[in-house]
Tab-separated table of C-alpha atoms in Angstrom:
chain	number	residue	atom	x	y	z
A	138	ALA	CA	11.738	-6.268	-12.083
A	139	GLY	CA	15.216	-7.658	-11.348
A	140	GLU	CA	16.981	-3.701	-11.209
A	141	LEU	CA	19.267	-2.548	-8.415
A	142	PHE	CA	18.554	1.331	-7.604
A	143	ARG	CA	21.025	2.994	-4.814
A	144	VAL	CA	19.629	4.508	-2.949
A	145	THR	CA	20.829	7.555	-0.369
A	146	THR	CA	19.542	10.678	1.361
A	147	LEU	CA	22.651	13.295	0.408
A	148	ASP	CA	23.398	15.941	-1.711
A	149	LEU	CA	24.823	14.177	-4.647
A	150	ASP	CA	24.071	17.344	-6.798
A	151	ASN	CA	26.733	19.232	-3.865
A	152	MET	CA	29.492	16.265	-3.371
A	153	ASP	CA	31.532	19.101	-1.006
A	154	SER	CA	28.997	19.093	0.624
A	155	ILE	CA	28.846	15.680	1.478
A	156	ALA	CA	31.719	14.904	4.649
A	157	LYS	CA	34.337	11.603	3.852
A	158	ALA	CA	35.121	8.162	5.815
A	159	LYS	CA	38.232	8.129	7.753
A	160	ASP	CA	40.397	5.038	8.361
A	161	ASP	CA	41.436	3.778	11.652
A	162	ASP	CA	44.586	7.039	11.418
A	163	GLY	CA	41.437	9.431	10.865
A	164	LYS	CA	42.711	10.172	7.213
A	165	GLU	CA	40.533	11.199	4.735
A	166	LEU	CA	38.818	8.564	2.141
A	167	HIS	CA	37.393	9.428	-1.311
A	168	ASN	CA	34.438	7.423	-0.422
A	169	ALA	CA	31.476	9.175	1.180
A	170	ASP	CA	31.117	8.602	4.634
A	171	TYR	CA	27.657	6.671	5.167
A	172	LYS	CA	27.095	6.946	9.394
A	173	GLU	CA	25.221	10.227	8.131
A	174	ASP	CA	23.384	8.408	4.855
A	175	PHE	CA	20.085	6.940	5.762
A	176	PHE	CA	20.778	3.697	6.255
A	177	GLY	CA	23.696	4.781	8.379
A	178	LYS	CA	25.759	2.684	5.651
A	179	PRO	CA	25.913	1.978	1.593
A	180	ALA	CA	22.016	0.664	0.637
A	181	PHE	CA	20.755	-1.185	-2.518
A	182	LEU	CA	17.401	-1.816	-3.201
A	183	THR	CA	16.052	-5.185	-5.369
A	184	VAL	CA	13.653	-6.999	-6.759
A	185	SER	CA	14.967	-9.975	-6.177
A	186	GLY	CA	12.779	-12.114	-3.717
A	187	GLN	CA	9.564	-10.878	-6.133
A	188	LEU	CA	12.353	-12.133	-9.812
A	189	GLY	CA	12.483	-15.771	-8.446
A	190	ALA	CA	8.644	-14.937	-7.049
A	191	GLU	CA	7.464	-15.149	-10.231
A	192	THR	CA	9.785	-18.440	-11.944
A	193	HIS	CA	8.836	-20.316	-8.924
A	194	ALA	CA	5.120	-19.430	-10.197
A	195	CYS	CA	5.697	-20.413	-13.993
A	196	ALA	CA	7.192	-23.905	-12.076
A	197	LEU	CA	5.217	-24.176	-8.936
A	198	GLY	CA	1.697	-22.377	-9.953
A	199	ASP	CA	0.348	-19.783	-6.443
A	200	VAL	CA	3.511	-18.464	-4.608
A	201	TYR	CA	4.155	-16.057	-2.037
A	202	THR	CA	7.378	-14.200	-0.225
A	203	PHE	CA	7.866	-12.759	2.554
A	204	GLY	CA	10.699	-11.002	4.055
A	205	PRO	CA	11.695	-6.457	3.815
A	206	THR	CA	11.015	-4.455	1.477
A	207	PHE	CA	11.728	-1.235	-0.528
A	208	ARG	CA	8.916	1.257	-0.796
A	209	ALA	CA	9.499	1.849	-4.970
A	210	GLU	CA	6.672	5.286	-4.201
A	211	ASN	CA	6.709	8.328	-2.251
A	212	SER	CA	3.727	7.554	-0.498
A	213	GLN	CA	3.270	10.178	2.199
A	214	THR	CA	0.335	8.880	5.018
A	215	THR	CA	1.169	7.788	8.379
A	216	ARG	CA	1.092	3.666	7.872
A	217	HIS	CA	3.428	4.040	4.576
A	218	LEU	CA	7.281	2.750	5.865
A	219	ALA	CA	10.159	3.035	3.933
A	220	GLU	CA	10.988	-0.586	4.662
A	221	PHE	CA	8.790	-3.525	5.558
A	222	ASN	CA	7.641	-7.086	5.799
A	223	MET	CA	5.554	-7.555	3.254
A	224	VAL	CA	4.178	-11.444	2.295
A	225	GLU	CA	4.273	-10.819	-1.673
A	226	PRO	CA	1.538	-13.426	-3.709
A	227	GLU	CA	3.108	-14.187	-7.490
A	228	MET	CA	-0.062	-16.046	-9.712
A	229	ALA	CA	0.612	-17.938	-12.995
A	230	PHE	CA	-2.020	-16.899	-15.207
A	231	ALA	CA	-3.795	-14.374	-13.074
A	232	ASP	CA	-5.537	-11.610	-13.901
A	233	LEU	CA	-6.243	-8.355	-11.492
A	234	GLN	CA	-9.901	-9.810	-10.699
A	235	SER	CA	-7.923	-13.012	-9.403
A	236	ALA	CA	-5.720	-11.181	-7.582
A	237	MET	CA	-8.908	-9.412	-6.013
A	238	SER	CA	-10.221	-12.100	-5.487
A	239	ASN	CA	-7.250	-13.771	-4.032
A	240	ALA	CA	-6.524	-10.519	-1.296
A	241	GLU	CA	-9.687	-10.919	-0.436
A	242	GLN	CA	-9.933	-14.883	0.238
A	243	MET	CA	-6.987	-14.524	3.185
A	244	LEU	CA	-7.953	-11.294	4.437
A	245	LYS	CA	-12.019	-12.853	5.025
A	246	PHE	CA	-9.336	-15.731	6.292
A	247	VAL	CA	-7.729	-14.309	8.940
A	248	VAL	CA	-10.830	-12.135	9.919
A	249	GLN	CA	-12.262	-15.608	10.786
A	250	HIS	CA	-10.115	-16.913	12.065
A	251	VAL	CA	-9.239	-14.353	14.642
A	252	LEU	CA	-13.027	-14.333	15.460
A	253	THR	CA	-11.911	-17.781	16.433
A	254	ASN	CA	-9.431	-17.999	17.869
A	255	CYS	CA	-9.080	-14.188	19.816
A	256	GLN	CA	-11.734	-13.606	21.881
A	257	GLU	CA	-10.194	-12.567	24.477
A	258	ASP	CA	-8.443	-10.023	22.795
A	259	LEU	CA	-11.397	-8.856	20.686
A	260	GLN	CA	-13.373	-8.324	24.480
A	261	PHE	CA	-10.961	-6.383	25.709
A	262	PHE	CA	-10.716	-4.146	22.339
A	263	ALA	CA	-14.314	-3.565	22.520
A	264	LYS	CA	-14.272	-1.971	25.674
A	265	PHE	CA	-11.141	-0.369	25.453
A	266	TYR	CA	-10.614	1.013	21.881
A	267	ASP	CA	-13.621	0.654	19.934
A	268	LYS	CA	-17.028	-1.413	21.362
A	269	GLN	CA	-18.302	-2.594	17.472
A	270	LEU	CA	-15.015	-3.706	15.847
A	271	GLN	CA	-16.588	-7.813	16.818
A	272	GLU	CA	-19.601	-6.581	14.534
A	273	ARG	CA	-17.374	-4.967	12.170
A	274	LEU	CA	-15.408	-8.004	11.689
A	275	GLU	CA	-18.414	-10.270	11.387
A	276	LYS	CA	-19.980	-7.713	8.942
A	277	LEU	CA	-16.420	-8.458	6.662
A	278	VAL	CA	-16.357	-12.299	6.228
A	279	GLU	CA	-19.695	-12.446	5.728
A	280	GLN	CA	-19.904	-9.306	2.247
A	281	PRO	CA	-18.805	-9.810	-0.698
A	282	PHE	CA	-16.000	-7.131	-0.679
A	283	ALA	CA	-16.932	-3.732	-3.358
A	284	ARG	CA	-15.207	-3.150	-6.329
A	285	VAL	CA	-14.846	0.178	-8.404
A	286	ALA	CA	-12.584	1.649	-10.716
A	287	TYR	CA	-10.735	4.642	-10.030
A	288	ARG	CA	-11.957	6.798	-12.712
A	289	ASP	CA	-15.565	5.997	-10.954
A	290	ALA	CA	-13.960	6.391	-7.759
A	291	ILE	CA	-12.951	9.903	-8.224
A	292	ALA	CA	-16.110	10.654	-9.564
A	293	TYR	CA	-18.492	9.526	-7.016
A	294	LEU	CA	-15.530	11.402	-4.437
A	295	GLN	CA	-16.153	15.433	-6.606
A	296	GLU	CA	-19.947	15.104	-6.182
A	297	GLU	CA	-19.993	14.649	-2.218
A	298	ILE	CA	-17.330	16.694	-1.840
A	299	ALA	CA	-19.165	19.464	-4.349
A	300	LYS	CA	-22.331	19.424	-1.582
A	301	ASP	CA	-19.635	20.836	1.044
A	302	PRO	CA	-16.293	21.293	0.687
A	303	SER	CA	-15.471	23.155	4.223
A	304	LYS	CA	-15.975	19.737	5.543
A	305	TRP	CA	-12.801	18.063	4.220
A	306	GLN	CA	-9.281	18.781	4.777
A	307	PHE	CA	-8.430	17.630	0.843
A	308	PRO	CA	-11.092	18.707	-1.595
A	309	ASP	CA	-10.074	19.521	-4.465
A	310	VAL	CA	-9.651	15.939	-6.493
A	311	GLU	CA	-9.425	14.445	-10.446
A	312	PHE	CA	-7.910	12.422	-12.279
A	313	GLY	CA	-4.442	12.217	-10.531
A	314	THR	CA	-5.111	13.124	-6.997
A	315	ASP	CA	-3.119	10.377	-4.502
A	316	LEU	CA	-6.292	9.318	-2.356
A	317	ALA	CA	-5.761	10.474	1.387
A	318	THR	CA	-7.334	8.221	4.538
A	319	GLU	CA	-10.159	10.666	4.146
A	320	HIS	CA	-11.527	10.291	0.816
A	321	GLU	CA	-9.937	6.217	1.362
A	322	ARG	CA	-12.333	6.262	4.849
A	323	TRP	CA	-15.916	7.797	2.663
A	324	LEU	CA	-14.910	5.089	0.352
A	325	ALA	CA	-15.191	2.499	2.169
A	326	GLU	CA	-17.919	3.271	5.617
A	327	THR	CA	-20.037	6.027	4.139
A	328	LYS	CA	-20.523	5.362	0.169
A	329	PHE	CA	-20.221	1.152	-0.299
A	330	ASN	CA	-20.722	0.467	3.291
A	331	SER	CA	-17.931	-2.092	2.934
A	332	ALA	CA	-14.222	-3.357	2.283
A	333	VAL	CA	-13.764	-1.841	-1.460
A	334	PHE	CA	-11.572	-2.590	-4.208
A	335	VAL	CA	-10.045	0.785	-6.090
A	336	TYR	CA	-8.516	-0.865	-9.011
A	337	ASN	CA	-6.633	0.499	-12.365
A	338	TYR	CA	-5.387	3.817	-10.655
A	339	PRO	CA	-3.573	6.933	-13.362
A	340	LYS	CA	0.043	5.498	-13.428
A	341	SER	CA	1.311	9.034	-13.037
A	342	ILE	CA	0.695	8.049	-9.322
A	343	LYS	CA	1.446	4.571	-9.092
A	344	ALA	CA	4.798	2.433	-9.276
A	345	PHE	CA	7.005	2.199	-11.995
A	346	TYR	CA	6.643	-1.597	-12.027
A	347	MET	CA	3.027	-1.436	-12.886
A	348	ARG	CA	1.264	-3.001	-15.641
A	349	ASP	CA	0.295	-0.418	-18.453
A	350	ASN	CA	-4.056	-1.018	-19.584
A	351	ASP	CA	-3.992	-0.657	-23.411
A	352	GLU	CA	-7.571	0.010	-23.277
A	353	ASP	CA	-6.808	3.693	-22.327
A	354	GLY	CA	-3.207	3.840	-23.502
A	355	GLY	CA	-1.988	3.283	-20.321
A	356	GLU	CA	-2.939	6.447	-19.558
A	357	THR	CA	-3.517	3.511	-16.325
A	358	VAL	CA	-2.397	0.858	-14.872
A	359	ASN	CA	-2.992	-3.077	-13.393
A	360	ALA	CA	-3.542	-2.682	-10.100
A	361	MET	CA	-5.556	-2.033	-6.995
A	362	ASP	CA	-5.952	-1.051	-3.576
A	363	LEU	CA	-8.303	-2.707	-0.575
A	364	LEU	CA	-9.231	0.185	1.249
A	365	VAL	CA	-11.391	-1.391	4.824
A	366	PRO	CA	-13.738	0.638	7.048
A	367	GLY	CA	-12.273	2.219	9.888
A	368	VAL	CA	-8.897	1.888	8.660
A	369	GLY	CA	-8.306	3.200	4.124
A	370	GLU	CA	-5.436	1.215	2.376
A	371	LEU	CA	-5.370	-2.409	3.933
A	372	VAL	CA	-3.611	-3.762	0.576
């Protein structure tokens, strides 16, 4: 953490193709015209918020940040954005199990708050969107979340897909596969019928800053995703 990266969609391998910026008199300048770039201006990515929180956690214990975040991995789903706002906790002297417990407690607290204070909204959703929503939310609060290692999740998926590969949009699943929404929802809705943490993902499909697991020589990293019924990945 603490690195600074310049991000651009301009073709840096073909500098002649990049339009040059112009001054107020229309004279061409040496630098690129970033109005044609993804962010419309020079953009840099940094994890300075996380870096500051890590320092504060050493003194204060449990802290969190909330602010603009830029995604470091190439996630090709409809629920992952290049830029978004995120709550990011930092906990001193915590391991992956502690992080999962914290995520479970946070989600249950939020859902319970909704169940207690937002009944009018829930009734609206039940009428026009999902009649089972209230029941599903109550179950999420009451039932412990399942936890499964990525390797085991892949084995479960391979066993299920082998029964009838034609039912799956992405039937080719092996160690190193980045789980698609249909895989995530099957694990949460069918295999475990509850919210489920999948942890210890392959290093090759996670962001560069994830901590290597010593027990397998760094083939997997100390990371987890929380999958919930009806959605897939949530945390």
